[in-house]
Structure formats: C-alpha cells, structure tokens
XYZ file of C-alpha atoms in Angstrom:
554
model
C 0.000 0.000 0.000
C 1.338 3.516 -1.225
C 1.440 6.405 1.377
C -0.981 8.482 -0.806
C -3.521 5.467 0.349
C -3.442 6.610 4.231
C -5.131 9.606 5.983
C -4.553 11.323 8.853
C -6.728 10.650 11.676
C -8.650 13.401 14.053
C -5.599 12.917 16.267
C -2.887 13.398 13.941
C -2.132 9.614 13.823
C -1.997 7.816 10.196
C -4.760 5.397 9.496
C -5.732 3.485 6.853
C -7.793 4.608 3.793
C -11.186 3.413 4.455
C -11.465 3.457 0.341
C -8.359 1.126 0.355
C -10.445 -1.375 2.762
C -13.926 -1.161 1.289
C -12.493 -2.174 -1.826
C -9.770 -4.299 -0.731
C -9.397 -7.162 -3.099
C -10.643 -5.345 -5.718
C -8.482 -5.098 -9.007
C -9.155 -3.004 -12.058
C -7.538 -2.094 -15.337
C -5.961 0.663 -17.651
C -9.691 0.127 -19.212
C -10.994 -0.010 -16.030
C -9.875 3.180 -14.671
C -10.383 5.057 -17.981
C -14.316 3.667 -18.046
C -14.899 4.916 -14.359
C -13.235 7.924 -14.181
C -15.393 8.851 -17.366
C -11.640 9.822 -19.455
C -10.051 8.307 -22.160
C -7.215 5.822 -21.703
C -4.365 7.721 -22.636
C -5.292 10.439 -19.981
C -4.821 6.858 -17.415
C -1.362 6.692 -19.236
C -0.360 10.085 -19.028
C -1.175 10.306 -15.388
C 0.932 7.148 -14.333
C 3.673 8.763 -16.438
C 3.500 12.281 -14.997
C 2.736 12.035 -11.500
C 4.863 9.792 -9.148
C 2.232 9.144 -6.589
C 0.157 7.826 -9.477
C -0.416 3.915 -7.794
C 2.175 1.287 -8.545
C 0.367 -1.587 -10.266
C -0.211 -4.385 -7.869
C 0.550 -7.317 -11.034
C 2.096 -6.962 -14.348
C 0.519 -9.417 -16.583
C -1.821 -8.845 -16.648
C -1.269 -5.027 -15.623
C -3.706 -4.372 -13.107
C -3.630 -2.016 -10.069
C -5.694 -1.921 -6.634
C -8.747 -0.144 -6.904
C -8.919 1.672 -3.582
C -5.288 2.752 -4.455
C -6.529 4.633 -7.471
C -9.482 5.823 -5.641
C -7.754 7.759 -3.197
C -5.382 9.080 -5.463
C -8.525 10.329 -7.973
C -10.169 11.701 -5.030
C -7.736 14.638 -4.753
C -8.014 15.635 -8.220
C -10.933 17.892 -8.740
C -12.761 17.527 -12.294
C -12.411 20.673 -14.491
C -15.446 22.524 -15.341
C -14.996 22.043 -18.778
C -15.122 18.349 -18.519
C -18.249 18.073 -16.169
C -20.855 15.403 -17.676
C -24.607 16.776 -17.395
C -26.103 16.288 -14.205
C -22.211 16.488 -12.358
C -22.414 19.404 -9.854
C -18.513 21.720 -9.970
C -16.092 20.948 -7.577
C -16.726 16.960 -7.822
C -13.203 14.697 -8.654
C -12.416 12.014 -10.497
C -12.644 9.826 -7.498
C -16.757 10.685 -7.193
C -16.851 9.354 -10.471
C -14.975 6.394 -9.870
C -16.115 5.333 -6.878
C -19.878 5.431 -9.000
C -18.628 3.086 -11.454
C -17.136 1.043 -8.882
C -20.188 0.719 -7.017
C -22.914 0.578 -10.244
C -24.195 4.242 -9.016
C -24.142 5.318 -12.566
C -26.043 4.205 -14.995
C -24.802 2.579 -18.447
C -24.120 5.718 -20.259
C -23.211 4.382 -23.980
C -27.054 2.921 -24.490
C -28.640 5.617 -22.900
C -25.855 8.364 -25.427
C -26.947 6.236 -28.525
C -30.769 6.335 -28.006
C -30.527 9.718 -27.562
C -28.428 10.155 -30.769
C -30.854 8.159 -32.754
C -33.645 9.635 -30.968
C -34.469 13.225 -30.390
C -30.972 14.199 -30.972
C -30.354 12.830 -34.431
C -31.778 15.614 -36.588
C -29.933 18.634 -34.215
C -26.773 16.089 -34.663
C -26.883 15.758 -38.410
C -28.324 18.644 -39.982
C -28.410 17.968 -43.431
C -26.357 14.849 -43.436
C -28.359 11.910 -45.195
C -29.552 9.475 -42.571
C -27.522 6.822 -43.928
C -24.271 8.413 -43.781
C -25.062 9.730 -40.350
C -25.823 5.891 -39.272
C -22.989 4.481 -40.966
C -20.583 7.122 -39.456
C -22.421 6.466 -35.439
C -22.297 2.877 -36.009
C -18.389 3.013 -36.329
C -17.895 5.792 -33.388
C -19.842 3.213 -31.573
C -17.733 0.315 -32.247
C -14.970 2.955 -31.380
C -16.028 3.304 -27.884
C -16.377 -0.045 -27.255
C -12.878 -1.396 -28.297
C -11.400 2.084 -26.523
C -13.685 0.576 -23.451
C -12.514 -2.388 -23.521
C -8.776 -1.415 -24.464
C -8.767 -3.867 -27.305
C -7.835 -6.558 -24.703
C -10.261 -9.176 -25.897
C -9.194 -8.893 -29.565
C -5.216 -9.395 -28.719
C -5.327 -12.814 -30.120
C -7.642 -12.061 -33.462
C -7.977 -9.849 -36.620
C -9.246 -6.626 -34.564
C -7.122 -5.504 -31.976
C -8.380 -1.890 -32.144
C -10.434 0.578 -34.345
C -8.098 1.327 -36.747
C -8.076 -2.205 -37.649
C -11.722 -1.758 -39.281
C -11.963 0.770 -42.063
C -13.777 3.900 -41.711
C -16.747 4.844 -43.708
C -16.236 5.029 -47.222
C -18.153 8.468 -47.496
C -16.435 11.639 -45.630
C -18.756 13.135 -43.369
C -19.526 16.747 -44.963
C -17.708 19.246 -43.145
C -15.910 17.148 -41.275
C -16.793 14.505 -38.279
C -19.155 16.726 -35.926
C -16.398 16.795 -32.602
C -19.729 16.655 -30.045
C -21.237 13.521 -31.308
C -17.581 11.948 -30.810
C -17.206 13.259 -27.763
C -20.542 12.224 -26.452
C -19.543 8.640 -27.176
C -16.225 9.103 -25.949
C -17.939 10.641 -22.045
C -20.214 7.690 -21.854
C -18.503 4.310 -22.247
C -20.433 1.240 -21.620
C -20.129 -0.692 -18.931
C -21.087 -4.035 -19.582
C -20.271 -6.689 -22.781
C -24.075 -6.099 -22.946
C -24.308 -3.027 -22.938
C -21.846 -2.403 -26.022
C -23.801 -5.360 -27.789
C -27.199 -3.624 -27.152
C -26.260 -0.249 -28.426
C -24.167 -1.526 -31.637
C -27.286 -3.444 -32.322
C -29.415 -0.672 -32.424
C -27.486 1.760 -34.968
C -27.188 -1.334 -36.716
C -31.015 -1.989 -37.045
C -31.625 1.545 -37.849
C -28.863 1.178 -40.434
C -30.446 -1.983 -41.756
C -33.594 -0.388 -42.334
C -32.140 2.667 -43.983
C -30.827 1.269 -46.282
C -33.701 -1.456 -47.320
C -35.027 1.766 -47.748
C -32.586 3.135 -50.682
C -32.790 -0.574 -52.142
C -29.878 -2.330 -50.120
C -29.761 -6.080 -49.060
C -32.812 -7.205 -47.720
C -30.927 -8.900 -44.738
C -31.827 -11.442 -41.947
C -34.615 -10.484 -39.609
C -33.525 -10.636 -35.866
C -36.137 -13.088 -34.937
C -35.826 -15.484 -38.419
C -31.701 -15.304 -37.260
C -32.562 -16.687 -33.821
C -34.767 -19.536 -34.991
C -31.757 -20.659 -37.459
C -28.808 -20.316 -34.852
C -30.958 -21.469 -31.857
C -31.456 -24.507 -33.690
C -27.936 -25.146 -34.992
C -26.448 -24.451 -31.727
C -28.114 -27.020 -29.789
C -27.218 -29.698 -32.159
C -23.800 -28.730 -33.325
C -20.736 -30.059 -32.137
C -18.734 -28.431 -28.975
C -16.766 -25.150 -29.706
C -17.586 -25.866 -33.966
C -16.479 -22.712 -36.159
C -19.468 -21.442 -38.036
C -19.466 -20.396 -41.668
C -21.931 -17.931 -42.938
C -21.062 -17.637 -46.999
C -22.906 -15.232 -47.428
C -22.642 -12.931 -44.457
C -24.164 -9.748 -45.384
C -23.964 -7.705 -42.318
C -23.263 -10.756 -40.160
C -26.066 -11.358 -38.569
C -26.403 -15.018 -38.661
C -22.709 -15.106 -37.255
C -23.984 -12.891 -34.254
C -26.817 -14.935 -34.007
C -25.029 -17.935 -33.700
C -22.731 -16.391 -31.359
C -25.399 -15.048 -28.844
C -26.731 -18.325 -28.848
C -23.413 -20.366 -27.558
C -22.581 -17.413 -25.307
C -23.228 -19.563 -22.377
C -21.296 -22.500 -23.621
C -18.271 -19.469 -24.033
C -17.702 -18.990 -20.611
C -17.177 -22.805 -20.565
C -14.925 -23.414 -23.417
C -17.682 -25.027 -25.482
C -18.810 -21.725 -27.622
C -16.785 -20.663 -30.622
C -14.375 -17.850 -30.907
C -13.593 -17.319 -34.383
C -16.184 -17.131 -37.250
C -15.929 -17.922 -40.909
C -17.939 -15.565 -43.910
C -17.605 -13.969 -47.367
C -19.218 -10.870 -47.589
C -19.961 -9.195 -51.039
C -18.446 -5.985 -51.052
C -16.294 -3.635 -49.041
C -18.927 -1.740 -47.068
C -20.685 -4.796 -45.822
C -17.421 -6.593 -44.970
C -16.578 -3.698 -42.674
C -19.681 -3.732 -40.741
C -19.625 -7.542 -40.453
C -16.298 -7.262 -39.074
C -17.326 -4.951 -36.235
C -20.507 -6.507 -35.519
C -18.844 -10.103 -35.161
C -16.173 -8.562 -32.703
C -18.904 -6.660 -30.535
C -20.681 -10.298 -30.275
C -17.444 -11.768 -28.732
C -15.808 -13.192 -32.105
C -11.896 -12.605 -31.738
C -10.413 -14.366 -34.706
C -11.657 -16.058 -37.628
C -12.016 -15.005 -41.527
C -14.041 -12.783 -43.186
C -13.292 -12.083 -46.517
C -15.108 -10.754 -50.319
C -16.542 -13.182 -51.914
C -19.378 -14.584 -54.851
C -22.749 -13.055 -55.421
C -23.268 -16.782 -55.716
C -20.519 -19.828 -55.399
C -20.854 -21.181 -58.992
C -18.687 -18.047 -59.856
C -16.029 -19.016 -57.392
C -16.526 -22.393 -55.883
C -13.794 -23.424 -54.002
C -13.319 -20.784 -51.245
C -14.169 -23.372 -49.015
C -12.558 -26.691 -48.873
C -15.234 -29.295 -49.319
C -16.420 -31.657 -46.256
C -15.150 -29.127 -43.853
C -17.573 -27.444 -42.434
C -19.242 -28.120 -38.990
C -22.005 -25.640 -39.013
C -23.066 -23.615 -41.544
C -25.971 -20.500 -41.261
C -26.873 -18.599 -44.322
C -29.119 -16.331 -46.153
C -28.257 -16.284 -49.403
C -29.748 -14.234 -52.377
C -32.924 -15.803 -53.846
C -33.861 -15.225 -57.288
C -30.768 -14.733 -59.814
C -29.295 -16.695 -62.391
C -26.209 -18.517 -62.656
C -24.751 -18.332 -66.494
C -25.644 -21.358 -68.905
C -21.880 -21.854 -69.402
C -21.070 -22.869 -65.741
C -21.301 -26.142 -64.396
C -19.672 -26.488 -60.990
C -18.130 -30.224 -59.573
C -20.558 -29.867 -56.895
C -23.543 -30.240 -58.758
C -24.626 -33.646 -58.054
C -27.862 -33.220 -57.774
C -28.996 -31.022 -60.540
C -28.584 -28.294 -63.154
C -31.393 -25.841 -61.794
C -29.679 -22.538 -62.555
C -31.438 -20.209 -60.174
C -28.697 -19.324 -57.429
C -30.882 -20.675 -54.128
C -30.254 -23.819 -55.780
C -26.756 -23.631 -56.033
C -26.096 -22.425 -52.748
C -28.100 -25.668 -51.590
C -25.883 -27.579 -53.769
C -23.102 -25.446 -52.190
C -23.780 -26.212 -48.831
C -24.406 -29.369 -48.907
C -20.650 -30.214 -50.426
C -19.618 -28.573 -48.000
C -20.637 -29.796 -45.022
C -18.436 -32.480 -42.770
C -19.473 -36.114 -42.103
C -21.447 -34.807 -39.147
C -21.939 -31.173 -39.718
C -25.176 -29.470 -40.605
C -26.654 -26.427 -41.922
C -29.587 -24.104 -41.993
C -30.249 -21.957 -45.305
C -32.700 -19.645 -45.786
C -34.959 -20.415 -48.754
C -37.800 -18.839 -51.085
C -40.890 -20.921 -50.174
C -41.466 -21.811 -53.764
C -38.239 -23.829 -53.868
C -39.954 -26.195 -51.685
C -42.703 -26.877 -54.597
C -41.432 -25.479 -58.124
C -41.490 -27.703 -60.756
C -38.433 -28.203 -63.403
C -34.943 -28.018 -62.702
C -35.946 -27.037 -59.603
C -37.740 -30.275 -58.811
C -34.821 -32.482 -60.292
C -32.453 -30.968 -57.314
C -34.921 -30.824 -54.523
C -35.786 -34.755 -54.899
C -31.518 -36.080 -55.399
C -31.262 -33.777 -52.475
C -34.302 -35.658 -50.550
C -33.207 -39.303 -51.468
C -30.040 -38.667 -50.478
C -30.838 -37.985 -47.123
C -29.466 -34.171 -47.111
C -32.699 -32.119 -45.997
C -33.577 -33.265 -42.438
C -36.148 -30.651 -41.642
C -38.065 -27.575 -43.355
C -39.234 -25.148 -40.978
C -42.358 -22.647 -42.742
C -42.086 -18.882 -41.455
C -44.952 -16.371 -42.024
C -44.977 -13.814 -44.255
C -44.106 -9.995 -43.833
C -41.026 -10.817 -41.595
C -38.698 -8.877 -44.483
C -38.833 -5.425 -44.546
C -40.647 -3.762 -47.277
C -41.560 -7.297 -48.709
C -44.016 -9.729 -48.087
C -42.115 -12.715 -49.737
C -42.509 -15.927 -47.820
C -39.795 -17.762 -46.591
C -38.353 -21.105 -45.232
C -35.368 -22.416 -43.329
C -34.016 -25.321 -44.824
C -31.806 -27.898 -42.712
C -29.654 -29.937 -44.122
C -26.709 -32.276 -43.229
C -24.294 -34.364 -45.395
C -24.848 -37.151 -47.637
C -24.695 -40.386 -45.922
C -23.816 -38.918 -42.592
C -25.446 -41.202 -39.490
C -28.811 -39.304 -39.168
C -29.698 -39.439 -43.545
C -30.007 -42.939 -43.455
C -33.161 -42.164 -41.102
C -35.095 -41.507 -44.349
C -37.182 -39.007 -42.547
C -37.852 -35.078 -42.682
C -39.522 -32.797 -39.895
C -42.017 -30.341 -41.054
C -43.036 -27.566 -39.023
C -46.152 -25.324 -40.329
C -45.096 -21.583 -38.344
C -46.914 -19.447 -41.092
C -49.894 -19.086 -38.856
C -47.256 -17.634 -35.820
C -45.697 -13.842 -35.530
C -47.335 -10.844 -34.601
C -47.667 -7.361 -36.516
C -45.628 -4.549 -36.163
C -46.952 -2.040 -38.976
C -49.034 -2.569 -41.912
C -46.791 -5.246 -43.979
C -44.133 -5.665 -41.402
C -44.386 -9.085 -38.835
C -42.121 -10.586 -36.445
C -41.750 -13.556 -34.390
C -42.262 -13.160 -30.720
C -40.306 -14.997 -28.175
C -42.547 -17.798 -27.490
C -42.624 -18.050 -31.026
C -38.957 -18.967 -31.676
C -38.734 -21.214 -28.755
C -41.578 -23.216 -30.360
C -39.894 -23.450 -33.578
C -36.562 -24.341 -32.226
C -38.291 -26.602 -29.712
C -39.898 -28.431 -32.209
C -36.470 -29.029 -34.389
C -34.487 -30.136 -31.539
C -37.227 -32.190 -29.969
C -36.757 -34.121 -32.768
C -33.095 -34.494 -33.171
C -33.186 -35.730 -29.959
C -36.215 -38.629 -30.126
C -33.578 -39.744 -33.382
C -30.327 -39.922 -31.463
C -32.419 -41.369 -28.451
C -33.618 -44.009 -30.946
C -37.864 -42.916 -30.236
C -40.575 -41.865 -32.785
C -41.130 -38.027 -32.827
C -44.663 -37.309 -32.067
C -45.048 -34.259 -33.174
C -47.593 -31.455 -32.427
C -50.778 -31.032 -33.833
C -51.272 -28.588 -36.481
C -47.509 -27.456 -35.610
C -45.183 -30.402 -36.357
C -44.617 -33.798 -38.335
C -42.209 -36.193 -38.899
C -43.049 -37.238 -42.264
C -41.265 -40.859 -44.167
C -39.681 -40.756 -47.830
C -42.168 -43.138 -48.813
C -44.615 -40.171 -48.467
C -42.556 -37.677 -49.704
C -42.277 -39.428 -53.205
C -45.798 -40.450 -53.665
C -46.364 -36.121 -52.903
C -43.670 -36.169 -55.848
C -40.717 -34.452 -53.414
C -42.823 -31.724 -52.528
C -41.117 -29.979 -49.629
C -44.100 -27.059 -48.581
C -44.721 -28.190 -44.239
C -48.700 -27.266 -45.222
C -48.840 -29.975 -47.112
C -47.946 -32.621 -44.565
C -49.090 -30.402 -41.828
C -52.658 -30.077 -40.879
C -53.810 -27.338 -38.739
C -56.415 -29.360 -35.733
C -60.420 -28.647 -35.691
C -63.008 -28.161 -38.346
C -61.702 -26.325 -41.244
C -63.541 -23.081 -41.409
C -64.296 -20.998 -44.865
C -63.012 -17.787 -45.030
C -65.282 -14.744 -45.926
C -65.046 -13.293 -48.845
C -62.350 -10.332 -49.860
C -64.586 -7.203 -50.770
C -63.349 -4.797 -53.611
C -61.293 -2.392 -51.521
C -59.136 -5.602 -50.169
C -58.901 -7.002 -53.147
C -57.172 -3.801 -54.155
C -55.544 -3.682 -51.527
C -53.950 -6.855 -51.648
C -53.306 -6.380 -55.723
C -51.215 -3.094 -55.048
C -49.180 -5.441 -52.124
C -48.224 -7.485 -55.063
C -47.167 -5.324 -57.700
C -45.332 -4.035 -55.226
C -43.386 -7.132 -54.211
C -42.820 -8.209 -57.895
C -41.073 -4.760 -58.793
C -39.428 -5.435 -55.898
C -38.239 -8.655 -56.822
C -37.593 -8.045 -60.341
C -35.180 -5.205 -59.328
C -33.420 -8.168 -56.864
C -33.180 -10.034 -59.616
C -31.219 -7.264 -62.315
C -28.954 -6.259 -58.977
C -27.984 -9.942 -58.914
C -27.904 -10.611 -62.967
C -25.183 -7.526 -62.908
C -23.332 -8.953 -59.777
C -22.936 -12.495 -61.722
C -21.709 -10.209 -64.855
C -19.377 -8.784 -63.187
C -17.775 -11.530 -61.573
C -17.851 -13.071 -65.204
C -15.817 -10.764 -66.057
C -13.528 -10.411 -63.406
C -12.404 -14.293 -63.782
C -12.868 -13.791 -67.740
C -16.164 -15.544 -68.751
C-alpha cells in the first residue's frame, strides 16, 4: 500500500484509507480506470507517467492495479469545469466518479448516449447529413467506444485488436466529423459486454432499415436469425467454427454467437467465425458486428454473389455448421457447371447455394439456409435438385415462417436444414415439417415478427426431434404445428417440400369470408409491389454475376 492510500486521523495519527479497505481485493484495469473515471485511456497513461504518486500496479501481466489505491489518489483531483458530464455538480473529482462506477451508481451511459443520438438528438446532430451516412458514421464511433472501453484486450489474439483495424466509412462526413457527437460517445462508455452489444445493435437496425429503404440487401430479420442459430447451436458439435457464406452484415454469425454465449464462458462456444461478404462496405460492418458479439479471430473475406462463380473458397467436407441467407432469385450463367452439382442443373442461385452447402458440409456437420418458399414446390430443374437432395438424405427438416417478416416485402420464406450425404442421421429416411406461417405478430401494416414464445416453439420443435432420433424414439409431433413425415410419403407427394402440405392445422376447417373490392385492391397493389421489388433483386444480382464473369474472364 502507497502512502498516498493513508489519511490522517482526528488525532494526527496515520490510518488506513477506508477506500483502500472497502475495496480491498478489488483489481481493475488501464480500461478499467479510464471507463470509471469517465476519461479516455491515454489520460490513465499520461497520469501514471506524470505524477509519481500515481499507484504502482499491484501485477504486471496482466497489468492491473488496486482499486482503492486509485481511488484515493482520484479523489484529490478535482474535475475541471470544462469536462463536467450533465447532471455532475462543480467541484466533484475524479474519485466521485470512480467510486460510481465502482459501485454501479451510474447508470450505463453508452445505451442511454446512442438512443438519444438516434432519438431526439439525431436531426440537431446531423443537420443535413443523409440518414444513412449519419448511421454508418455512429455505427463506427460506436464500435470505437467499445474497443477504446474495452482497451482492445479481448481482440489481442484475433484480426481486430483496435479501431483502426476496421476501415472507416467510405463516405467523408460533410464538413468534417461533428467533434460533439464523438465526444458524447467518448464521455459515456459502456459498462457491460451487454451493454456495447445492445447499443451496436441498435445503430445497426436503424442502419439496416435505412438502407432497405434506398434498395440495399434485404438482410436477416432478428427473430428469423434466432430460430436458425438457436437450432444449430443445440445440435452442433462443442466449440464448432461457423461459416456464414454469405454474411451480409453478419447477422447469422452474431446470431449464432449469442446463442453459444453460455457455452463461451465454458470453453464449449466458438471464438472465431468464418464468412464472405460481397463488397467492401458490408465486410466492414460484419467485421465490427462479429467482434462486438465476442468473435476474436476467424475469416471474413469478399466473396461470390453466388458460389458457382467461385466455388472453391471453401474446402469441401469441412464445415461443422453452416448459417446462411443467401440471395434468392438470380441466375447462374448457362456456361457454368460447378463439380458440386450432383444433384442437378437448376440454374437459379438458391439452388446452387443448396448444392453449395451441402458439399460442403463435414461427415457430421449441418446447416440451416434460408430459402424462397417456392423452392420447396417449383417444378423443373428445380424439382430435379430438390428430390436427389431428398433421397439422399441431405434435408432433415423444413421449418415454414410467415410472411411480412422482411422489410418492405411480403415474400414468404423457409429455413431449410440440411446435413451431409450419408452422414449417421440421412439414413433415417425421414424429414420434420413444421407449419409456423400461422405464428408472428404485426408490427406495422406489412411488417411481422416472431415473438419470443414463437422462436422457442420453432426451435423446440427441431431439436425435440433431433433428440427422439439420437435417443432411438418416434417423434410425435404437435398437432397442427409439427410432423415427422417418411420418404415413402414424400415421393408419392412427388418431393414436394411445402410443411402445409404434410401439416394439418387441428379442428373443423372453417371458410373464409369473402375479400370485398377495396381488399382485393388492396392486396393487388401489395403485389405489384413485391414483384417490382423482386424483379429489381433479380437485375442487382444478374449484374453482380456479370461482373464476376468478367472479373475471372467468362
């Protein structure tokens, strides 16, 4: 204990800090102190380097000093005016502050800095600044404040040590970055893992939807991500490395990684991640959100609008776990004819990312793509793939999701799971179907979402039967919910994959009342509004594949 940790006593005597005792034990960090003390960490560094009382630290590797050292020696520094937070009365120190973080009497400040930044303080912050720029620049000071908050510790050992190992914004801020939203980021660091995850997640969102908006990526829904990696995670093997190749913003990797955050503390959950992202913004943002969700190392790099263009990124029969949402809709060139195509020649590009994925996958891995709900039932090419893929034993389960869950689209969608060819589980010759179109709730006009209950029953039901297999029992199923359905039935239904079709909902069936004019209008307009919307999906990813012809000369 350094002398600055004693104080006199009423009789003159020295006596012991009573700081030093109530928080004897206690030991913080560089990161620690800066977080507390509400200052940045090089003002920690400049202090230890300027002042010789500054407290000795009690280890050195880790570095990390005695908090009731550095509490006493804070409490004789008195916090400049200038540097007050709101609310902080003059004539306060660095110690108040401290001793507040020390003792949770402050509230998480980055959350409540970034609601107020997105809420009434967004248009006063921007000005005339396009929304989307102003996101895309917030969502990086964010991530900033987190890695400064956390010192970069966690990410010694990976591909992001600090911020300047992400790339800024491609777009300058006009007039240069506004110095007050910086430095309200920079005053109110968070103070939990959670915390940072909570308020990344919610410039991200309002990212997301900005730029569905101006005709972006239509990407995962939060609750459709969390019915995929639920499911995954609590079949997939111990501490497996998932792969996402098509990662968009990274959401299914996040996903994943939420849901093995338990198993993380115990060794079990991964660390590193695996994607291909299709350009440079997106890879950027995927980056920082897979490091804010506790991914340290890995690979994340460019990669094919769709993998007939570049097919051997990943080394086939690798793969534990893959998650993906891959682009529905395009066309992959007459003249290309990947190895993996056992199944099939359909040339739309959800087909060949099945293909893909299945190739893919290790002896006991398995996978869970997001699909178009008409590849469950399409005739064509399309049936030729989905029936080698059946009788071989690669799609386990098809899981129906209600409409509306996409933003700005109604287009109905399923997730797909599928494991390898002759792995232990496809000789089972059975596939679970499980009818969820009837489940969500409504947010806004055309927009849905899946409420908590409702993912738990969907993941439930997948895992409920993975289990009755490995246990060796007959799934039973749930009424008008869930089936476990034979290949013998399958085939005489001539492969069809659609869960309504094998799923019955229970009690009489009831006629629906007639659509009057106005709805029928209604519903018309919906449509033409979702086929421009698709046809445009469909030109974006016709150029994409163009380009990539040309880029490997075809």
């Amino acid at each position: 204990m350094t002398d600055h940790a004693k104080r006199p006593g009423a009789d003159g005597s020295t006596t012991v800090d009573v700081d030093t005792v109530e928080f004897a034990g206690r030991l913080v960090s560089r990161s620690d102190i800066a977080r507390f003390a509400g200052v940045k960490r090089p003002a920690v560094s400049n202090w230890q380097r300027r002042y010789p009382d500054y407290p000795a630290p009690a280890s050195a590797e880790p570095e990390l000093f005695m908090a009731g050292e550095v509490l006493a020696w804070l409490s004789s520094r008195t916090i400049p005016v200038n540097a007050l937070l709101p609310g902080e009365p003059t004539g306060i120190t660095y110690g108040d502050r401290f001793r507040a973080g020390l003792t949770g009497g402050r509230a998480g400040g980055l959350l409540a800095a970034v609601r107020e930044l997105t809420g009434p303080g967004a248009e006063r912050m921007r000005g005339s600044v396009p929304l989307r720029l102003y996101l895309d620049w917030l969502l990086y000071l964010v991530f900033c404040a987190i890695v400064e908050a956390d010192g970069g510790e966690a990410g010694r050992r990976g591909w992001i040590q600090t911020e300047r190992d992400v790339d800024l914004p491609e777009q300058k801020y006009p007039g240069g970055l506004p110095a007050a939203l910086q430095d309200r980021l920079e005053r109110n660091p968070p103070r939990s893992a959670e915390e940072s995850r909570r308020a990344f997640d919610l410039v991200l969102a309002l990212l997301r939807d900005a730029d569905a908006h101006e005709g972006g990526d239509f990407l995962t829904p939060p609750s459709v991500a969390r019915v995929m990696a639920g499911a995954l995670a609590a079949v997939a093997p111990a501490g497996a490395v998932p792969l996402d190749p098509y990662c968009r913003t990274g959401e299914l990797l996040t996903a994943y990684l939420d849901a093995t955050a338990g198993e993380g503390r115990s060794g079990r959950g991964p660390r590193e991640v695996r994607g291909r992202v299709l350009h440079d913004r997106a890879l950027r943002i995927a980056r920082m959100n897979v490091r804010v969700h506790g991914a340290y190392g890995g690979e994340l790099a460019e990669g094919p609008v769709t993998p007939a263009l570049s097919p051997f990124s990943d080394p086939e029969a690798s793969c534990e776990v893959v998650i993906t949402n891959p682009p529905f809709g395009g066309r992959v060139p007459d003249d290309v004819s990947p190895r993996y195509w056992l199944y099939g020649q359909a040339r739309r590009t959800e087909f060949d990312w099945l293909q893909y994925v299945v190739s893919r996958l290790a002896p006991d891995g398995r996978a869970a793509v997001l699909m178009p709900a008409g590849a469950s039932f399409n005739a064509g090419a399309s049936h030729t793939v989905r029936s080698g893929l059946v009788e071989a034993g690669a799609v386990e389960g098809v899981i129906e999701l209600p409409g509306g869950l996409f933003t700005l689209t109604g287009v109905k969608t399923q997730i797909w799971f599928l494991r390898a060819p002759g792995s232990q589980g496809a000789v089972d010759r059975e596939v679970l179907f499980v009818a969820g179109a009837h489940l969500g709730h409504q947010l806004a006009r055309t927009q849905w979402a899946l409420s908590d209950d409702d993912i738990a029953r969907l993941v439930g039901e997948y895992v409920s039967w993975y289990q009755a297999g490995v246990a060796g029992r007959s799934f039973e199923g749930t009424p008008g919910l869930s089936r476990a359905v034979p290949m013998s039935e399958i085939v005489e239904h001539g492969h069809d994959l659609d869960p309504s079709r094998y799923v019955r909902l229970p009690g009489p069936t009831s006629v629906a009342p007639a659509a009057g004019p106005a709805e029928i209008r209604d519903r018309l307009a919906r449509l033409a509004e979702e086929i421009a919307t698709l046809h445009a999906r469909a030109d974006a990813a016709e150029a994409e594949a163009a380009r990539w012809l040309g880029r490997y000369g075809l």
